Short mmCIF file of C-alpha atoms and ligand atoms in Angstrom, two decimals:
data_model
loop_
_atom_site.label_atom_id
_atom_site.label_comp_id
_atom_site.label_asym_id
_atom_site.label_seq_id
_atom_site.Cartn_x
_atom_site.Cartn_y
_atom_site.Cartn_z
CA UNK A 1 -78.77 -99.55 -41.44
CA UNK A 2 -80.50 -99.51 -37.66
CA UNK A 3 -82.00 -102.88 -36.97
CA UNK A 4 -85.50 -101.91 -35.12
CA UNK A 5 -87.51 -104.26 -33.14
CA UNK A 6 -91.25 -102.83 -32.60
CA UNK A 7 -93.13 -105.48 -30.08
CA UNK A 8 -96.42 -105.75 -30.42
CA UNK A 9 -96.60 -104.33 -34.28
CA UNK A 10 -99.61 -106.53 -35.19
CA UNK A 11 -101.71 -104.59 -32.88
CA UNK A 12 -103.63 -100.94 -32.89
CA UNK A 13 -101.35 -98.64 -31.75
CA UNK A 14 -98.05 -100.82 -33.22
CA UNK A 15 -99.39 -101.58 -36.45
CA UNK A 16 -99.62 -97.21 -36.80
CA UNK A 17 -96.49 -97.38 -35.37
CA UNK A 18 -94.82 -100.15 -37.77
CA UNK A 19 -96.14 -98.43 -40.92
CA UNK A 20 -94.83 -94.42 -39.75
CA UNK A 21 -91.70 -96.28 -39.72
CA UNK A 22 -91.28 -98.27 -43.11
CA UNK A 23 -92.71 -95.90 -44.94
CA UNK A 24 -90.31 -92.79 -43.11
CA UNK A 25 -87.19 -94.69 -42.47
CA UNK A 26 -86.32 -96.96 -46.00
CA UNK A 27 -82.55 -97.32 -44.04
CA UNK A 28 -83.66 -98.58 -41.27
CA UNK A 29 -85.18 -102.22 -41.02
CA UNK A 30 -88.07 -102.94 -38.94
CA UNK A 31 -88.19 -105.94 -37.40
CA UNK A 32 -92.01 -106.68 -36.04
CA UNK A 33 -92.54 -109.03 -33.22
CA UNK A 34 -95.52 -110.39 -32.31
CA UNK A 35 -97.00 -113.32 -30.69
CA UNK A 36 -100.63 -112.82 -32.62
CA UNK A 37 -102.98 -113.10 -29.62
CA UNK A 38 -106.50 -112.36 -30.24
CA UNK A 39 -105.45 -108.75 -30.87
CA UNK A 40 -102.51 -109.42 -33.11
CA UNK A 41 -103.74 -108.98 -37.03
CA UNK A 42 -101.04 -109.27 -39.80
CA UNK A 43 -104.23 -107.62 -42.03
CA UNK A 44 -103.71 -103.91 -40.00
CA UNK A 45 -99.70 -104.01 -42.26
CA UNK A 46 -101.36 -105.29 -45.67
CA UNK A 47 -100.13 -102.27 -47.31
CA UNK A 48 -96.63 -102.29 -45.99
CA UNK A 49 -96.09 -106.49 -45.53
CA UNK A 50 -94.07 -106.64 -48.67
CA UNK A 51 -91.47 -103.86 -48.06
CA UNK A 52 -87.86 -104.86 -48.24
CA UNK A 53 -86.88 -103.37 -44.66
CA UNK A 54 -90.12 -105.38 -43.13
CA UNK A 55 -89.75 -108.50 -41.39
CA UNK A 56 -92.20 -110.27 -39.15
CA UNK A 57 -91.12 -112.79 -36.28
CA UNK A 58 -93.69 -114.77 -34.41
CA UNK A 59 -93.00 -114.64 -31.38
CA UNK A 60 -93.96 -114.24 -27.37
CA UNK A 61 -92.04 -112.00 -25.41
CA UNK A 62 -91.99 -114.38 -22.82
CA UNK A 63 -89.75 -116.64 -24.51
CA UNK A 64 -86.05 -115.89 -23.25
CA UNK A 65 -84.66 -118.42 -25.68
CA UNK A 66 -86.35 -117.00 -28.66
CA UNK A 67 -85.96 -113.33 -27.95
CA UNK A 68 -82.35 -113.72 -27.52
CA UNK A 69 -82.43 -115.46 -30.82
CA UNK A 70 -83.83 -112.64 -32.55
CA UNK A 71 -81.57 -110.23 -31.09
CA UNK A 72 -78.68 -112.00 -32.49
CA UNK A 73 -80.37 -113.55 -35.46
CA UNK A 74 -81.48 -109.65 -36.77
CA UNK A 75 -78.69 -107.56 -34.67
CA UNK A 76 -80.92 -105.45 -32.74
CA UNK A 77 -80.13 -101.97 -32.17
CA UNK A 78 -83.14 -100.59 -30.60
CA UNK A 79 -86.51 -101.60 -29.00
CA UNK A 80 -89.96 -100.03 -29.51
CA UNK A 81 -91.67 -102.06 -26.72
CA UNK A 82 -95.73 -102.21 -27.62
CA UNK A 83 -96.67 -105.68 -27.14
CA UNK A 84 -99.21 -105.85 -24.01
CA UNK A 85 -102.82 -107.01 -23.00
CA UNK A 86 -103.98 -103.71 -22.87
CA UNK A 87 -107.82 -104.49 -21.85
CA UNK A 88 -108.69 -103.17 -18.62
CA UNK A 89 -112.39 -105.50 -18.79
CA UNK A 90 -110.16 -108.53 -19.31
CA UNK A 91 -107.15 -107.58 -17.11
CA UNK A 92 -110.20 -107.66 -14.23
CA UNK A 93 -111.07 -110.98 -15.86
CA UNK A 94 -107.67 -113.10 -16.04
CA UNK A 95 -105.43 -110.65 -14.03
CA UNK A 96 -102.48 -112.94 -14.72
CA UNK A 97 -102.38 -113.08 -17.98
CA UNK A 98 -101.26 -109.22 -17.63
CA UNK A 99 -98.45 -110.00 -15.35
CA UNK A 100 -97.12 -112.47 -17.56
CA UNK A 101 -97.48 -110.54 -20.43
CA UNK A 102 -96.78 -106.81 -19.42
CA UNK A 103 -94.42 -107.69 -16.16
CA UNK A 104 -92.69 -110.77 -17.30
CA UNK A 105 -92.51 -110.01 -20.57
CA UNK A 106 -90.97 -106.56 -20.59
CA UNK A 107 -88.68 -107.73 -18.03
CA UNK A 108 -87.84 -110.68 -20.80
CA UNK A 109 -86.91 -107.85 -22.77
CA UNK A 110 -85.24 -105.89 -20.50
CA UNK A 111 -82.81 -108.84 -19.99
CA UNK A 112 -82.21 -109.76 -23.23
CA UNK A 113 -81.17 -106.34 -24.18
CA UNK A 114 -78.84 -106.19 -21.62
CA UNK A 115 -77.39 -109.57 -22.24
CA UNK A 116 -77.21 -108.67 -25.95
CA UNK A 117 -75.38 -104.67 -25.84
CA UNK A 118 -73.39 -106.15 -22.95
CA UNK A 119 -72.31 -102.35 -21.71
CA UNK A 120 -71.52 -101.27 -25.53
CA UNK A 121 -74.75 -98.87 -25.32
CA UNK A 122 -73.33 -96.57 -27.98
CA UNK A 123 -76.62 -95.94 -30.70
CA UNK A 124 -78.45 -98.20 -28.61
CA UNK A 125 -82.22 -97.27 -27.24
CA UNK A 126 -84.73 -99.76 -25.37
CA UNK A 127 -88.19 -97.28 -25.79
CA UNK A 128 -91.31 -98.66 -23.54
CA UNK A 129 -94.65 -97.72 -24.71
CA UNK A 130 -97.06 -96.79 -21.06
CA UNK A 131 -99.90 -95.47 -20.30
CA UNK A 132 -101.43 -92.60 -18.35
CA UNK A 133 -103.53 -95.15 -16.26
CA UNK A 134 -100.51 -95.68 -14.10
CA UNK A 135 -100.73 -92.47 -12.50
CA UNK A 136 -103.78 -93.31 -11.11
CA UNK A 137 -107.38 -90.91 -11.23
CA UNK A 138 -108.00 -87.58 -10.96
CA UNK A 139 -110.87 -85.75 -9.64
CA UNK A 140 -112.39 -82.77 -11.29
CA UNK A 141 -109.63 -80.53 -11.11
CA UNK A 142 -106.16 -81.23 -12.06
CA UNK A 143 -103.70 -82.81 -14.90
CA UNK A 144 -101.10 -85.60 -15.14
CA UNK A 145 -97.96 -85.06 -15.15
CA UNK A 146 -94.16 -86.76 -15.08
CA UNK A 147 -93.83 -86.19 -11.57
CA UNK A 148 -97.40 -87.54 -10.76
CA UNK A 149 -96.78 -90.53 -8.26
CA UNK A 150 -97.97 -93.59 -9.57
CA UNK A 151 -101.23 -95.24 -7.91
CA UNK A 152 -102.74 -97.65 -10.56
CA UNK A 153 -105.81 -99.13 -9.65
CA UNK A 154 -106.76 -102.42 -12.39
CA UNK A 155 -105.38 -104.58 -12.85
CA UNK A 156 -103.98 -103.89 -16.79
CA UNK A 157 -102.32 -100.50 -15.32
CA UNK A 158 -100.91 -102.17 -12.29
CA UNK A 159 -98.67 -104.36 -14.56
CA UNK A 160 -97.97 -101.25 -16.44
CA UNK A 161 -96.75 -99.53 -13.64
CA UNK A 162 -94.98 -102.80 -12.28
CA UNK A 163 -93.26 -102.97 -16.23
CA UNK A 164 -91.81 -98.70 -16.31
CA UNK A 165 -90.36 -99.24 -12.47
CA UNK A 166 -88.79 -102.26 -13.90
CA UNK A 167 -87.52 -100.28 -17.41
CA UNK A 168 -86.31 -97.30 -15.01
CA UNK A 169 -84.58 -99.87 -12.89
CA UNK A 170 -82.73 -101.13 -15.57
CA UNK A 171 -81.58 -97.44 -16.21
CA UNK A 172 -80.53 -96.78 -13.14
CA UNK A 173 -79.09 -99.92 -12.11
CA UNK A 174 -76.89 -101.00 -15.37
CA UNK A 175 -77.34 -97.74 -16.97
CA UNK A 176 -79.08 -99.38 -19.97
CA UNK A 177 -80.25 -96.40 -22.29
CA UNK A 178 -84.28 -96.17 -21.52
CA UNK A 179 -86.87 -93.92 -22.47
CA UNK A 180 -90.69 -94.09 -21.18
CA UNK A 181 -93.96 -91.93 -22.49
CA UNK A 182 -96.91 -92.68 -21.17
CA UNK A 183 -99.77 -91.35 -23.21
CA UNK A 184 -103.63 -91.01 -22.79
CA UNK A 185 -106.67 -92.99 -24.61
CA UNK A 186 -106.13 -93.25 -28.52
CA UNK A 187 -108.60 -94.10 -30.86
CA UNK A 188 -108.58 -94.01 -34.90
CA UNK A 189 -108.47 -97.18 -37.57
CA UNK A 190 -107.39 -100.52 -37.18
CA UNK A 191 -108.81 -100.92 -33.25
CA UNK A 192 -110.05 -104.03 -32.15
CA UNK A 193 -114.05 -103.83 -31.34
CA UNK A 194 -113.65 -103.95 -27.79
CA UNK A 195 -112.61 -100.92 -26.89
CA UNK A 196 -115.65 -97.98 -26.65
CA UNK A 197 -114.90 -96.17 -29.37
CA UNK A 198 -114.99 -99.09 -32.21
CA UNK A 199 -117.30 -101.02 -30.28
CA UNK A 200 -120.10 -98.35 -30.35
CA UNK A 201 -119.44 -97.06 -34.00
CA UNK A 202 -120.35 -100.81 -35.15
CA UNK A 203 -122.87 -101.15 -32.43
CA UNK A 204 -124.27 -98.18 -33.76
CA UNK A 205 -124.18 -99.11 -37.76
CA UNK A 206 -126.10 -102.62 -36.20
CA UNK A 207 -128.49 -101.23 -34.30
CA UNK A 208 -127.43 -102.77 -31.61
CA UNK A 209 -127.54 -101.63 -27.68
CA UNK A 210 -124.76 -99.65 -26.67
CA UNK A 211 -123.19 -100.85 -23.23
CA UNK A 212 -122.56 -97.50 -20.73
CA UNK A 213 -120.51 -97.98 -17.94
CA UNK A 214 -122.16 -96.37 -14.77
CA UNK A 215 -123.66 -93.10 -15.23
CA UNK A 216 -121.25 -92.28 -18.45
CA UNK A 217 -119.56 -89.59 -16.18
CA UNK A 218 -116.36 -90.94 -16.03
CA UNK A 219 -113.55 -88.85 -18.29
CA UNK A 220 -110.80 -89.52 -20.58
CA UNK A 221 -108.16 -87.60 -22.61
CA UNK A 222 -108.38 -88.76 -26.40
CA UNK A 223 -105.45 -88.78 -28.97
CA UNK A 224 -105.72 -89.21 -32.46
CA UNK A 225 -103.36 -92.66 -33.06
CA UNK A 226 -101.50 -91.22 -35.95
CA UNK A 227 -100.59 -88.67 -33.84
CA UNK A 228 -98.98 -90.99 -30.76
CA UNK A 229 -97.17 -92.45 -33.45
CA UNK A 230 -95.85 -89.21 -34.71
CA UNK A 231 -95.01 -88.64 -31.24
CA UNK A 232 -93.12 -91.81 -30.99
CA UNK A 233 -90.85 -91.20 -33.64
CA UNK A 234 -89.67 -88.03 -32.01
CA UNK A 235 -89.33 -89.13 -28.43
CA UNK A 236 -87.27 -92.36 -30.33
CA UNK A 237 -84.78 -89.60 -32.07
CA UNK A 238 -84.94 -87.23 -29.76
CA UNK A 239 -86.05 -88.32 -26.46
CA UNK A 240 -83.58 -87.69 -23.00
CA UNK A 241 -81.78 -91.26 -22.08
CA UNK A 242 -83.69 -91.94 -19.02
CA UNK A 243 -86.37 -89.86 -19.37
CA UNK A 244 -90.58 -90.14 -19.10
CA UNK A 245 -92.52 -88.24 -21.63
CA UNK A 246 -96.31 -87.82 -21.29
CA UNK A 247 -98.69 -88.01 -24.36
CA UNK A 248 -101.88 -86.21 -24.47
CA UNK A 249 -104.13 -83.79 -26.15
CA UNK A 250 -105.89 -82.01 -23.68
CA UNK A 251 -108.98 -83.25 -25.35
CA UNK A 252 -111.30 -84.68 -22.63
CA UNK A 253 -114.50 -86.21 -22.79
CA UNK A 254 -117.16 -87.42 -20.47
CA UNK A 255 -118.10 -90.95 -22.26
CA UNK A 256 -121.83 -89.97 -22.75
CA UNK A 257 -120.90 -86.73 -24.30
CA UNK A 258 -118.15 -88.55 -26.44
CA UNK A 259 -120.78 -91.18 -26.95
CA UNK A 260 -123.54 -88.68 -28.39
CA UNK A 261 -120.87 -87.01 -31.01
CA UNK A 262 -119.74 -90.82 -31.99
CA UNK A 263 -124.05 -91.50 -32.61
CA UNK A 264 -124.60 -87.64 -34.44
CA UNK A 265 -121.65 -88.57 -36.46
CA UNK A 266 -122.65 -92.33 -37.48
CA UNK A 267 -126.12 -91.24 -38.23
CA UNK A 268 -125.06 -88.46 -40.40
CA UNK A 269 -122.75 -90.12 -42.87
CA UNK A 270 -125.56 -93.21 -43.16
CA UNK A 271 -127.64 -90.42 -44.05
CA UNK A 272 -130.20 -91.59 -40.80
CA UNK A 273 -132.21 -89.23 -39.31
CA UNK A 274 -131.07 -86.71 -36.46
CA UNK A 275 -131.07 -88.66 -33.37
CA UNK A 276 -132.36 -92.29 -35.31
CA UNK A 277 -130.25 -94.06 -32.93
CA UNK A 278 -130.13 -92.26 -29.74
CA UNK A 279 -132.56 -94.97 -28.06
CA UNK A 280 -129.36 -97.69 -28.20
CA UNK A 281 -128.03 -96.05 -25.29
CA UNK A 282 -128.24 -98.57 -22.59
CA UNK A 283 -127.34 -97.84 -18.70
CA UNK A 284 -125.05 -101.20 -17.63
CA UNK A 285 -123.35 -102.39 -14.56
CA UNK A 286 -120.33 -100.02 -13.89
CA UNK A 287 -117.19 -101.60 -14.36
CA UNK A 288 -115.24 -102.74 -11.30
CA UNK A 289 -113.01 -99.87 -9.76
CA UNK A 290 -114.00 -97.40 -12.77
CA UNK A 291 -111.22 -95.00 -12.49
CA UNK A 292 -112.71 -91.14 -13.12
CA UNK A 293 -111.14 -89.08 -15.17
CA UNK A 294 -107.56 -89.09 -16.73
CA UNK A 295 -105.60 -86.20 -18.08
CA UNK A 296 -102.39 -85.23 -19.41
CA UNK A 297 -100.69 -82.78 -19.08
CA UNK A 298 -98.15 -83.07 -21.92
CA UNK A 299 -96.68 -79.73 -21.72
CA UNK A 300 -93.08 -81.19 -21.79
CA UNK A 301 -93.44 -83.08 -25.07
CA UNK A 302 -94.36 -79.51 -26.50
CA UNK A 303 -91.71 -77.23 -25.17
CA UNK A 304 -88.93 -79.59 -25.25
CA UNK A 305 -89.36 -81.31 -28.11
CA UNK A 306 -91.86 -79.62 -29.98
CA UNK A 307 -94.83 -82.22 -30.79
CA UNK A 308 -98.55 -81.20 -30.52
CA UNK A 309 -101.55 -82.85 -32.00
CA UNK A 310 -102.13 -82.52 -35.77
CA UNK A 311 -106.01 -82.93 -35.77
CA UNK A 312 -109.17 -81.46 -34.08
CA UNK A 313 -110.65 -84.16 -32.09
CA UNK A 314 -114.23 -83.40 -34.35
CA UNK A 315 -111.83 -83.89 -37.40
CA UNK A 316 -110.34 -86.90 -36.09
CA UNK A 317 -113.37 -88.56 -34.88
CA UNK A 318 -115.39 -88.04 -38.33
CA UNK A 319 -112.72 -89.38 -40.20
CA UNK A 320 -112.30 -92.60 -37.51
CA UNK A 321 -116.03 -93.24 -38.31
CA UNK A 322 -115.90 -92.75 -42.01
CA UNK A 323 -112.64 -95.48 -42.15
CA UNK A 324 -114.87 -97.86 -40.04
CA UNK A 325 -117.44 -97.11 -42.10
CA UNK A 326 -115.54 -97.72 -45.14
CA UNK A 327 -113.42 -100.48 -44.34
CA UNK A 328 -116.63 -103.07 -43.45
CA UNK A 329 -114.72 -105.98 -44.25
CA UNK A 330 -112.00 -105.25 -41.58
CA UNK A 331 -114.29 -105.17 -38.82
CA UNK A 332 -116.10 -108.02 -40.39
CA UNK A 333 -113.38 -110.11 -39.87
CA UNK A 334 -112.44 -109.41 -36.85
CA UNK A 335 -115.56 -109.92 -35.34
CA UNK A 336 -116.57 -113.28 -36.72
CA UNK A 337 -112.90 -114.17 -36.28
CA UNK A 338 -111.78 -114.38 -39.88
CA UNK A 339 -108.53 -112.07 -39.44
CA UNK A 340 -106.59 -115.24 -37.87
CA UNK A 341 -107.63 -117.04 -41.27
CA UNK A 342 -105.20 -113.93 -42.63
CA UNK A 343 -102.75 -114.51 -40.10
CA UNK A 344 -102.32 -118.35 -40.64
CA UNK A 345 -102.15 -117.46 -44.48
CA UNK A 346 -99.65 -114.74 -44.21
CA UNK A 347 -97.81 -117.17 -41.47
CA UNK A 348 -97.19 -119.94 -44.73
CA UNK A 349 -96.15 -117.57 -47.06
CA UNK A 350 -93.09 -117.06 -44.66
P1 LIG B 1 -103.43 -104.02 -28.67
O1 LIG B 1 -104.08 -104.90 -27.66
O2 LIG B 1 -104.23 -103.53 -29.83
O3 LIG B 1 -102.15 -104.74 -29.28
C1 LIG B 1 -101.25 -105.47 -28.48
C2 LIG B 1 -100.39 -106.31 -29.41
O4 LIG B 1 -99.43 -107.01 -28.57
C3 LIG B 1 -101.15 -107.39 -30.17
O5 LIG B 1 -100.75 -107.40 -31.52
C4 LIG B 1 -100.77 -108.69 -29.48
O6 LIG B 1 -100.78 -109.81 -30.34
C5 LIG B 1 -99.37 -108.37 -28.98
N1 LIG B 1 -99.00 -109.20 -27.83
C6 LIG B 1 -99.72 -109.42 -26.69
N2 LIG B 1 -99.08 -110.27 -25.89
C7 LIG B 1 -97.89 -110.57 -26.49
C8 LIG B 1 -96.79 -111.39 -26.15
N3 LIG B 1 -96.79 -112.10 -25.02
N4 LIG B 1 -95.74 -111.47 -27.00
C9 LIG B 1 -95.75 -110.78 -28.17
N5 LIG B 1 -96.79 -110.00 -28.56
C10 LIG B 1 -97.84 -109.89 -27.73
O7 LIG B 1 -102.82 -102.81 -27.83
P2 LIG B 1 -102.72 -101.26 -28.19
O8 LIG B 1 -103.96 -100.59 -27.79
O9 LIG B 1 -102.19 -101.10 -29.56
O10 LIG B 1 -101.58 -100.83 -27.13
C11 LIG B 1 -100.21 -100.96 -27.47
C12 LIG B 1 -99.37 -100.46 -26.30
O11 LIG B 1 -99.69 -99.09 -26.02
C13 LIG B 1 -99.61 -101.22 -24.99
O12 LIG B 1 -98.39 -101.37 -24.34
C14 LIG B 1 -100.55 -100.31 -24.21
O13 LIG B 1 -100.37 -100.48 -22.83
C15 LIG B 1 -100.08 -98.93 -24.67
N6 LIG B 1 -101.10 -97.87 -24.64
C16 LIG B 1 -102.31 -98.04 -25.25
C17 LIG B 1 -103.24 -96.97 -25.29
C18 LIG B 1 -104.57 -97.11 -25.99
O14 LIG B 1 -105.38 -96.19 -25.89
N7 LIG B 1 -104.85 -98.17 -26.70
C19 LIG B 1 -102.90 -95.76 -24.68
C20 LIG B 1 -101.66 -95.64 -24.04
C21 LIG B 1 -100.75 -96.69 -24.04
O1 LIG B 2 -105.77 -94.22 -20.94
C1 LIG B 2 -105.07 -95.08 -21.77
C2 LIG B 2 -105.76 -96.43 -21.81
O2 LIG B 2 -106.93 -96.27 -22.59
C3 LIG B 2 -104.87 -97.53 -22.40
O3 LIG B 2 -103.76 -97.72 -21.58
C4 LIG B 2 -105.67 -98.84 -22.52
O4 LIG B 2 -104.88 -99.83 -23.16
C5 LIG B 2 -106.90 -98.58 -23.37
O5 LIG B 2 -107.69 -99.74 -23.45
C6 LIG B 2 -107.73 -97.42 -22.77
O6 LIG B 2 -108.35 -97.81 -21.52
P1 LIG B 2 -109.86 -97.39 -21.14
O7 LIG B 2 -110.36 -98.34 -20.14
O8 LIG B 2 -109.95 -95.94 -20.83
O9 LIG B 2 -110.56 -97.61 -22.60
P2 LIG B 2 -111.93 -98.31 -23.02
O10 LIG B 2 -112.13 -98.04 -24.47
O11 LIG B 2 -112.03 -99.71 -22.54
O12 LIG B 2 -113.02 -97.45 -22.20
C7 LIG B 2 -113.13 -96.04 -22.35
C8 LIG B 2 -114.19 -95.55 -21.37
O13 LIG B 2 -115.47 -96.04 -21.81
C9 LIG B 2 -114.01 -96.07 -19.95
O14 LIG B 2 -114.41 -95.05 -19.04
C10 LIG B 2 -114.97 -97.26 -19.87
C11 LIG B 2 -116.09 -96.86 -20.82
N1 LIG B 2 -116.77 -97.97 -21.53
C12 LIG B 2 -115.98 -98.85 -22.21
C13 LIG B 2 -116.54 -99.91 -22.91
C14 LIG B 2 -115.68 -100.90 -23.65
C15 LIG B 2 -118.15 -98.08 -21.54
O15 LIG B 2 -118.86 -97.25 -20.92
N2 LIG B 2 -118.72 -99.13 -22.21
C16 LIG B 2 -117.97 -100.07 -22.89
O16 LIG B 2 -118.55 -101.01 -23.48
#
C-alpha cells in the first residue's frame, strides 16, 4: 500500500484529481486534506466518499502541529499538493490571504515532509500543483515554456511563484524528491461559479448580465480538467525528481470568442433561439493588471512522457455545459450556500 496525501481534494481541480485516483489505484490509499474554505465541497467526492482506500482529514495546511500529525498518524508516502486560493479577483482583494495560504502553507508542507522522510527519500515524492500564470504574459506571438523566467504579476500567481521557488529550494537544498507542472486554465464539472466559464453558463441559463473584463481581448489556453488530472497521474509515476512539467493544450481563446461558443452552446441545448441571449453581454471595468494572453507550450509532457489532450475543446465545452446543465442542484447549492450544509453533515458522520 502507498499512503497518498492530495491537498486541496475538496476543490475543482483536486476533487478530479481525488476520484482518477480511488477509482485507478484500489492499493493505494488516498488520504484527502482539506481545510473546506468557501471552495472546499465534500459534495464534488459523493460518488467515491465511501471507498475503503478514502479518507478525509480536515485540516489547514497552515497548521504545523496538525500536518505533522497526519503524516505520522496515516504514514505518508507522497504529496499531491492542490490546496490554494486560486482566485486572481480575490487574491487582488485580500492579497494575504494568498500568502498565507499558497506561501506559508506549502512551505508548512515542505517542512513537514522533510521532518517526516528525515533523508530516507526512497519511494518518496512531494508533487506541487502550479500554474502557468507564474511565467508571467505574453504578447501576440510566442508560447510558455520550462525555461520561461518567471514574472507574475497578481497577486494569486505571485504566491504561486513565491510557493515552486520554495518547492525547488527544498530540492536543491536537502535534496527532497520534488516535482512541479504548471498547467494552463481548466474548466469542466464541479467548478465553483466564480470563475468565467461556470459563472457565464449559469449567468446565461438566468438571464442574467454577463460581466466582460475590458474589451474581452485578453487570451487563455484551456484544458479539459479530466485531462490535467490524467496528466497528473503520469507526471506522479513518471515524472523526473526535480523536474517542471508544463500543462497545456494549445487551445487558446480570446474570452469574447470563448464567450460566444459558451452562449451558441447554452442556447442550443435549452432549445432557445440562435443568438436569444447574445444581448447579456455586458462591457465591465477591466480587472486590475489583466494579464494578456497565456500559452503553453507543453511539448515536453508529449515527447517525454507521452500525454496529450483526450478531447476537442468543442467536445469538451458541450459536454461542460450539458453537466452544468444537468446537475442544477450542484450549482444550486453552491450558490445559495447550501454545499457547507453537506459538508457539516458529511463532517458528523466522521
Ligand atoms: P479551488 O479553489 O477550486 O480549490 C482549492 C481547494 O483548496 C479548496 O477545496 C479549498 O478548501 C482548499 N484550501 C484552500 N486553502 C486551504 C488551506 N489553508 N488548507 C487546506 N485546504 C485549503 O482550486 P482549483 O481551481 O481546483 O486549483 C487547484 C490547484 O491547481 C491550485 O493550486 C491552483 O493554483 C492550481 N491550478 C489551477 C488552475 C485552474 O484553472 N483552476 C490551473 C492551473 C493550476
Ligand atoms: O491560467 C491558470 C489559471 O487560470 C489558474 O492558475 C487560476 O487558478 C484560475 O482561476 C485561472 O485564472 P484566470 O484569471 O485566467 O481565470 P478566470 O476564470 O478568473 O478568468 C478567465 C478570463 O476571463 C480572464 O481573462 C478574466 C476574464 N473574466 C473572468 C471573470 C470571472 C471576465 O471577463 N469576466 C469574469 O466575470
Amino acid at each position: 500500500m502507498k499512503n497518498i496525501l492530495i491537498t486541496g481534494g475538496a476543490g475543482f481541480i483536486g476533487s478530479h484529481v481525488v476520484r482518477l485516483f480511488v477509482n485507478k489505484y484500489p492499493n493505494y490509499n488516498i488520504i484527502n486534506l482539506d481545510v473546506l474554505t468557501y471552495a472546499g465541497n465534500l459534495e464534488n467526492l459523493k460518488d467515491i466518499e465511501d471507498k475503503p482506500n478514502y479518507t478525509f482529514v480536515k485540516a489547514d495546511i497552515c497548521d504545523a502541529n496538525k500536518i505533522e500529525n497526519v503524516f505520522s498518524k496515516h504514514n505518508i508516502d507522497a504529496v499531491i499538493h492542490l490546496a490554494a486560493e486560486s482566485h486572481v479577483d480575490r487574491s487582488i482583494i485580500d492579497p494575504l490571504s494568498f500568502a498565507r495560504t499558497n506561501v506559508m502553507g506549502t512551505l508548512n508542507l515542505l517542512q513537514a515532509a522533510k521532518k517526516y522522510w528525515d533523508n530516507d527519500y526512497e519511494n518518496k515524492l512531494f508533487y506541487h500543483i502550479s500554474t502557468d500564470e507564474v511565467y508571467g504574459s505574453l504578447t501576440e506571438k510566442g508560447f510558455f515554456t520550462e525555461e520561461t523566467s518567471y514574472d507574475p504579476h497578481s497577486p494569486y500567481s505571485a504566491s504561486k511563484a513565491s510557493s515552486d521557488h520554495f518547492v525547488r529550494a527544498y530540492n536543491d537544498t536537502y535534496n527532497l524528491p520534488t516535482v512541479i507542472s504548471n498547467c494552463s486554465n481548466n474548466y469542466g464539472s464541479y467548478q465553483f461559479p466564480e470563475k468565467l466559464i461556470p459563472l457565464f453558463i449559469n449567468n446565461i441559463c438566468n438571464n442574467k448580465p454577463l460581466p466582460v473584463y475590458g474589451k474581452g481581448e485578453n487570451i487563455r489556453d484551456w484544458l479539459y480538467v479530466n485531462d490535467h488530472a490524467r496528466a497528473i497521474d503520469l507526471i506522479y509515476h513518471k515524472g523526473k525528481l526535480g523536474d517542471t512539467y508544463n500543462i497545456g493544450g494549445f487551445n487558446e481563446w480570446k474570452n469574447i470568442d470563448l464567450i460566444k461558443v459558451l452562449i451558441k452552446t447554452v442556447d442550443k441545448l435549452l432549445e432557445r433561439k440562435e443568438g436569444a441571449s447574445d444581448n447579456l453581454i455586458t462591457y465591465v471595468t477591466d480587472r486590475l493588471g489583466h494579464d494578456y494572453r497565456y500559452a503553453i507550450d507543453s511539448s515536453k509532457l508529449k515527447n517525454e512522457l507521452g500525454w496529450e489532450p483526450s478531447l476537442q475543446f468543442e467536445e469538451g465545452i458541450e459536454k461542460t455545459v450539458k453537466w452544468y446543465l444537468n446537475n442544477e442542484s450542484w450549482i444550486k447549492n453552491v450558490i445559495s450556500g447550501d454545499y457547507q450544509k453537506y459538508n457539516k453533515k458529511y463532517l458528523q458522520k466522521e
